[in-house]
Coordinates of C-alpha atoms in Angstrom, one line a residue:
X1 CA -35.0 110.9 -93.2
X2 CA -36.3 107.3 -91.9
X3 CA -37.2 109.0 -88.6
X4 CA -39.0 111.9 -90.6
X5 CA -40.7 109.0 -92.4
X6 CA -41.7 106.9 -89.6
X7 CA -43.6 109.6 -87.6
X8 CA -45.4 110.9 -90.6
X9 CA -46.9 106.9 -90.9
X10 CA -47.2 107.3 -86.8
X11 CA -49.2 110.3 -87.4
X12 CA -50.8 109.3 -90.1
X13 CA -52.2 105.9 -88.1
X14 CA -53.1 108.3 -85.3
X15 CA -55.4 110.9 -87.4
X16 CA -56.9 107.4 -89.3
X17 CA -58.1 106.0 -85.3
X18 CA -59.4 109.7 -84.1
X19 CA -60.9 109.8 -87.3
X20 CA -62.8 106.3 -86.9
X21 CA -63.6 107.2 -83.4
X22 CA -65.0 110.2 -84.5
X23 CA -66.9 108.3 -87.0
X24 CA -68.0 106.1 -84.2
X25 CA -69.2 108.7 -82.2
X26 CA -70.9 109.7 -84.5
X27 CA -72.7 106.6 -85.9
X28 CA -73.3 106.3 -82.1
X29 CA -75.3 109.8 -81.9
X30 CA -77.7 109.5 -84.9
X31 CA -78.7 106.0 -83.5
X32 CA -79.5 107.2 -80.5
X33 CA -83.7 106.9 -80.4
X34 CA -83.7 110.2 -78.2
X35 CA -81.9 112.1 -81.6
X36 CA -83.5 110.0 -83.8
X37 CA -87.0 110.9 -82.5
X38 CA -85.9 114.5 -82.8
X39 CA -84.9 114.2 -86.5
X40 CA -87.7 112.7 -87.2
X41 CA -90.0 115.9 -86.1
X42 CA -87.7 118.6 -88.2
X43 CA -86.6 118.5 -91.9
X44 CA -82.8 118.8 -92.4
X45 CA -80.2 117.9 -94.9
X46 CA -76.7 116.1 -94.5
X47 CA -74.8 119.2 -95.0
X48 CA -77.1 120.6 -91.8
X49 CA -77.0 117.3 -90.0
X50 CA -72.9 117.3 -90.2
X51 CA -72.7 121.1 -88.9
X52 CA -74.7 120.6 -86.3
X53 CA -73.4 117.9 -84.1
X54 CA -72.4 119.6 -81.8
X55 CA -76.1 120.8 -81.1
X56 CA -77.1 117.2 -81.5
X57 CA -74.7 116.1 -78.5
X58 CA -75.8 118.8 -76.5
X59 CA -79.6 117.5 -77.2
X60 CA -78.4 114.1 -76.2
X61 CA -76.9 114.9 -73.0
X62 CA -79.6 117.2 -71.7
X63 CA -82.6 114.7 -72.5
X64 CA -80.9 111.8 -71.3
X65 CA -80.8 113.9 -68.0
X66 CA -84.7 114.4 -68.4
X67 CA -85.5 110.6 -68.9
X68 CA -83.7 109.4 -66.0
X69 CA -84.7 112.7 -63.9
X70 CA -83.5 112.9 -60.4
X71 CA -85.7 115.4 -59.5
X72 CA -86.1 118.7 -59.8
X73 CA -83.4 119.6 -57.1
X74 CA -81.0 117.7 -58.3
X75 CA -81.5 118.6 -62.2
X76 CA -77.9 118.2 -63.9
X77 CA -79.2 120.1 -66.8
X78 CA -77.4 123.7 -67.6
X79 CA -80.4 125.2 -67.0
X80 CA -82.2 123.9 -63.8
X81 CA -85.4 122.6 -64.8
X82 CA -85.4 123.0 -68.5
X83 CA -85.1 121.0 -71.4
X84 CA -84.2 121.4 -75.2
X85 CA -85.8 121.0 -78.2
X86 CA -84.6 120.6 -81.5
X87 CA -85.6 123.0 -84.4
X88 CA -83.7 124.4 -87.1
X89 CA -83.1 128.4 -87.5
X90 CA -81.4 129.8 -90.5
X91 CA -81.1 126.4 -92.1
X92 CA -78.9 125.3 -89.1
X93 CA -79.7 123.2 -86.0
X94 CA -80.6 124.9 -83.0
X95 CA -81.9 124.4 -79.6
X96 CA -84.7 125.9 -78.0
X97 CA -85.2 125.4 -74.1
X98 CA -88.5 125.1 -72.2
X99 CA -89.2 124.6 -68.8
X100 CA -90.0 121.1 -67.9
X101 CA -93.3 120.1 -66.1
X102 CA -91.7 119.6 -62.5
X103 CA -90.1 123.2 -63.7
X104 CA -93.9 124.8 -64.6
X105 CA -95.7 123.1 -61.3
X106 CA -92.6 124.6 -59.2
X107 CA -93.6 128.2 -60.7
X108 CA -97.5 127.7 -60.8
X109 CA -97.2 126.5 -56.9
X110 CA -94.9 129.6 -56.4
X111 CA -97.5 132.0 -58.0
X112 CA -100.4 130.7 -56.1
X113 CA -98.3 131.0 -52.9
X114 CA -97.7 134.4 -53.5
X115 CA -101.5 135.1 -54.8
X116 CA -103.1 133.3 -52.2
X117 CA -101.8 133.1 -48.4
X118 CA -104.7 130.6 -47.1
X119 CA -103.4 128.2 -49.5
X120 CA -100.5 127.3 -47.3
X121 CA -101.0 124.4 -45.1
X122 CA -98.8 122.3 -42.4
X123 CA -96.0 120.6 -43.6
X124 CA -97.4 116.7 -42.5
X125 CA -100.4 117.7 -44.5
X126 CA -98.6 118.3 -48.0
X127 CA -96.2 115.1 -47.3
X128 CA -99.6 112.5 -46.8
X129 CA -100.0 109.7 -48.2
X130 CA -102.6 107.0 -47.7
X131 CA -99.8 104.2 -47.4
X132 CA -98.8 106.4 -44.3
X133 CA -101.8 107.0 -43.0
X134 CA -102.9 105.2 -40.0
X135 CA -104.9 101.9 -40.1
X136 CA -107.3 101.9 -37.5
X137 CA -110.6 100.8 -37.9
X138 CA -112.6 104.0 -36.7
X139 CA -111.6 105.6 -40.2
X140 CA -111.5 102.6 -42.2
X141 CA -114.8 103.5 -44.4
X142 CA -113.5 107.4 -44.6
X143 CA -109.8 106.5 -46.0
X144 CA -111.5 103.9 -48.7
X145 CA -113.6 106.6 -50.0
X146 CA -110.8 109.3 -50.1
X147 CA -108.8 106.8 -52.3
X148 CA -111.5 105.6 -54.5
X149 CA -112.2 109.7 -55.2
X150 CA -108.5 109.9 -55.4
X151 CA -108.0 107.3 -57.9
X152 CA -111.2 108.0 -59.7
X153 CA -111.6 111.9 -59.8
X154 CA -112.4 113.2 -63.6
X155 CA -112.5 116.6 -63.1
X156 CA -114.6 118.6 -66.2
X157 CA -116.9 115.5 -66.6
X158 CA -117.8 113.9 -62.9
X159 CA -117.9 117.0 -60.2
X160 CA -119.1 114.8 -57.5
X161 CA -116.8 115.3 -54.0
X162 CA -117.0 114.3 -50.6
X163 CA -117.6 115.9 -47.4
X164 CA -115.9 115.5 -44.5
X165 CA -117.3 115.6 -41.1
X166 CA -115.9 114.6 -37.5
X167 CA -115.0 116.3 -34.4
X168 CA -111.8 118.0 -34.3
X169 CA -108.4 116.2 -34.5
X170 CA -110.0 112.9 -36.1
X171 CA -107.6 113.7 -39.7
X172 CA -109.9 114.6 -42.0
X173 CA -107.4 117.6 -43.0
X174 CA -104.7 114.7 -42.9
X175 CA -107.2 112.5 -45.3
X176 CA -107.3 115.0 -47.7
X177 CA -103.7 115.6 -47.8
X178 CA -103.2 112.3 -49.1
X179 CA -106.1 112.6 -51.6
X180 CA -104.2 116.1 -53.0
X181 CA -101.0 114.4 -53.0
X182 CA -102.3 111.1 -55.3
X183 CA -104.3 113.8 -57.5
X184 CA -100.8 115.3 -57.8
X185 CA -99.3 111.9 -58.9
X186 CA -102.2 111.9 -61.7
X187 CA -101.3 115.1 -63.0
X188 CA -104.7 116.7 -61.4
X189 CA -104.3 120.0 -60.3
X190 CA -105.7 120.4 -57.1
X191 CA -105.8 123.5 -54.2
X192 CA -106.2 123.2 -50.6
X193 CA -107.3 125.7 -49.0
X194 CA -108.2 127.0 -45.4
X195 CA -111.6 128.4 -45.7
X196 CA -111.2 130.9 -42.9
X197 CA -108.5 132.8 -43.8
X198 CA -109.3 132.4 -47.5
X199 CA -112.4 134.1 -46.4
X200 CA -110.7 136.9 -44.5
X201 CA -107.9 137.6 -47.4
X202 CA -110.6 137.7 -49.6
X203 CA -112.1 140.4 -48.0
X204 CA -109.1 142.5 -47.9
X205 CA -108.6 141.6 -51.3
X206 CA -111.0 144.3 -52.1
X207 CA -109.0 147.1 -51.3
X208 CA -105.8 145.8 -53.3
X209 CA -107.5 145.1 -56.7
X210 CA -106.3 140.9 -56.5
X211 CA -110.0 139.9 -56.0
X212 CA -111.2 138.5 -59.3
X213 CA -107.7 137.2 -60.0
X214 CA -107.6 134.9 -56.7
X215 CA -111.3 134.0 -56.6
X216 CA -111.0 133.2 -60.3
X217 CA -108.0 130.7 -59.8
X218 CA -110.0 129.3 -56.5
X219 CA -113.3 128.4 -59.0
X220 CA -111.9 127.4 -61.9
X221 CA -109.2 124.8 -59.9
X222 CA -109.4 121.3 -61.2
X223 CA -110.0 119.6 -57.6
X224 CA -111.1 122.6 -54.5
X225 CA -110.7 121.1 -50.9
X226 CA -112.4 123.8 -48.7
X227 CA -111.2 122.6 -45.0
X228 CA -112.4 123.7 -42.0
X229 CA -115.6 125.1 -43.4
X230 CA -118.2 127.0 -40.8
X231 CA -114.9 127.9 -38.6
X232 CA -114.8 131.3 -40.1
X233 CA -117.3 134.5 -39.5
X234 CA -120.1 134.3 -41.6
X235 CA -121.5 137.4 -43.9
X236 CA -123.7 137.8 -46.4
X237 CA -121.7 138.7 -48.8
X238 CA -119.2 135.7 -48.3
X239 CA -121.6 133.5 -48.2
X240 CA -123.1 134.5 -51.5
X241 CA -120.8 136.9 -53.7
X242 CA -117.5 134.4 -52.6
X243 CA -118.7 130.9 -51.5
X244 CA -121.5 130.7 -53.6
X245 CA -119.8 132.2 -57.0
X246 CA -117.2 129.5 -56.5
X247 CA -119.6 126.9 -55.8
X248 CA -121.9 127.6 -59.2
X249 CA -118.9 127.8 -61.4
X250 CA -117.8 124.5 -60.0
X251 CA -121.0 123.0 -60.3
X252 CA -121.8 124.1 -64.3
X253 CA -118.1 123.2 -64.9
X254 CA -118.6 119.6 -63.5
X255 CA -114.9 120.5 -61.0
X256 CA -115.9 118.4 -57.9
X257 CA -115.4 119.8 -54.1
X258 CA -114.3 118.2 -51.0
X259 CA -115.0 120.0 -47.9
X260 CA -113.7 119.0 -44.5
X261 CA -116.1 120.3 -41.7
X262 CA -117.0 120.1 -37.9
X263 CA -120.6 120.4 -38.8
X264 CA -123.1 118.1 -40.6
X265 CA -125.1 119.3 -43.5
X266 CA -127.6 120.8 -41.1
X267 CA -125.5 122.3 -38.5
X268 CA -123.7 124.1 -41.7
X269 CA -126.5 125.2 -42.6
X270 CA -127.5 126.8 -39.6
X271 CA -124.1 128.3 -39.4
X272 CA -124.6 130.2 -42.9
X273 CA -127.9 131.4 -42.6
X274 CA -126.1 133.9 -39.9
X275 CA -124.9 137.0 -41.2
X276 CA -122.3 139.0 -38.6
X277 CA -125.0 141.4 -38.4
X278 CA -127.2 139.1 -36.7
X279 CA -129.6 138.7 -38.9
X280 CA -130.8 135.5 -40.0
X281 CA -131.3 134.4 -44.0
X282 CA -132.6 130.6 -44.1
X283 CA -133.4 130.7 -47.8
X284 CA -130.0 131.6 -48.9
X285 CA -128.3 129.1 -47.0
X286 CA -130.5 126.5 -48.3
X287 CA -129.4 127.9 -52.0
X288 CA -125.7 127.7 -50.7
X289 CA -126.3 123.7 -49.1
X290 CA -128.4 122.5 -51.9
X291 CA -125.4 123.0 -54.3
X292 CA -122.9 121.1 -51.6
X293 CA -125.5 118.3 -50.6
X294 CA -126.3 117.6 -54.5
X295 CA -122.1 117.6 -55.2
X296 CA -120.9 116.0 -52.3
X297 CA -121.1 112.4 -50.7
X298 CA -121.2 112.5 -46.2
X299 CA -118.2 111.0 -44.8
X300 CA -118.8 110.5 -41.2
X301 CA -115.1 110.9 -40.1
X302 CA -114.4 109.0 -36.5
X303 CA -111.7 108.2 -34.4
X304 CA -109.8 109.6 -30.8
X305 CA -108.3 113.3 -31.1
X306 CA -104.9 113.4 -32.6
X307 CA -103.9 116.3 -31.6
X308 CA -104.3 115.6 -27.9
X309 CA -101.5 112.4 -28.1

């Protein structure tokens, strides 16, 4: 009888410390400024609050991952790249998951792959960055102005851009590579693309109905960096129905351009007052440089080949 005696007190101890550990753990929970910010935006009652914690830890856990992300790779959430929110349903807690912003850029830079080819570009170009690029003193005045555009841009209310000229290799693609990837830092959408095989997909875009849909996304981007522009085949109706549409949305939306080019303003223009039919249309080139001289600051881009070393 004493031993019946002494484990009901044993067991009785035992359920009385789960039972203040459990009171700890919860005490622990509520305080936690992550759950307590999430109370804070719903309206619940202590009957709700005490049949939901298992919702609440599971909030916890998953935004604790989110502040101290390690990327979207790595995401130790249960979904990969998602995050909960709290709400109530039914008049009980409840999560609801949404993708995360690292999750939404991953999909939006997916999409536009798939949309638009031209917008892929070499690997070194997407990893730039202007603490990597190199410090001579032939580029010097080129990289100060791609940072202070970088650091400056306000897309929707300053549309002014820059335009790149130098011979070939100098790294002006490599210069605006690091200006897209500290845009990207800022949260500024921005799209690189080659302009002569954007040219030719759009072209073929006619025939598979994706035209408005990709030129659309091309004008109403936050930051456009048109490289390599007067390498491709000029015609008339690039020049005027593509380049030009995308250049007068820009230009009422205030959504600066940065063009990278082995031409100077005049030598461009030259270049697009040729039509592949060989005819020649001066007045409608002027239209098309008028609109990049008045948006764009010359950057004289100098410096040995690259490409050759």
């Amino acid at each position: 009888m004493e031993s019946i005696q002494s484990a009901l007190k044993q067991w009785s101890q035992d359920n009385n410390k789960f039972q203040q550990r459990l009171n700890e753990a919860r005490n622990s929970l509520l305080a936690d400024p992550i759950v307590k910010k999430a109370l804070d935006q719903v309206s619940v009652t202590d009957e709700m609050l005490e049949q939901g914690l298992i919702k609440l830890y599971e909030l916890q856990k998953e935004l604790h991952h989110c502040h101290d992300c390690p990327g979207l790779s790595n995401c130790p959430n249960m979904m990969r790249g998602y995050q909960p929110e709290l709400m109530v349903t039914r008049k009980a807690l409840d999560l609801r998951y949404h993708p995360c912003s690292l999750k939404t850029n991953e999909e939006s830079a997916r999409k536009q792959r798939q949309l638009i080819k031209s917008l892929y570009v070499p690997k070194d170009i997407l990893k730039a960055t202007f603490d990597r690029l190199d410090r001579d003193h032939e580029r010097e005045e080129a990289s100060r102005k791609a940072l202070a555009f970088a650091l400056g841009a306000n897309p929707g209310e300053d549309g002014q851009g820059l335009y790149f000229y130098g011979k070939f290799g100098v790294g002006k693609t490599h210069l605006m590579g690091a200006v897209a990837n500290e845009l990207r830092d800022r949260g500024i959408e921005t799209y690189i693309v080659y302009t002569p095989d954007f040219f030719r997909e759009m072209k073929s875009s006619i025939g598979d109905g994706t035209f408005q849909e990709k030129i659309d996304m091309v004008k109403k981007a936050q930051v456009l960096i048109l490289d390599d522009i007067g390498a491709e085949t000029i015609s008339g109706w690039i020049r005027d129905d593509v380049l030009g549409a995308i250049l007068q949305h820009r230009m009422l939306e205030n959504l600066p351009t940065l063009f990278t080019s082995n031409y100077d303003y005049d030598e461009l223009e030259d270049h697009l007052s040729y039509s592949e039919r060989g005819g020649i249309e001066e007045l409608k080139a002027k239209r098309i440089m008028e609109r990049i001289k008045h948006f764009t600051t010359f950057v004289n881009v100098e410096g040995a080949n690259r490409r050759s070393r």
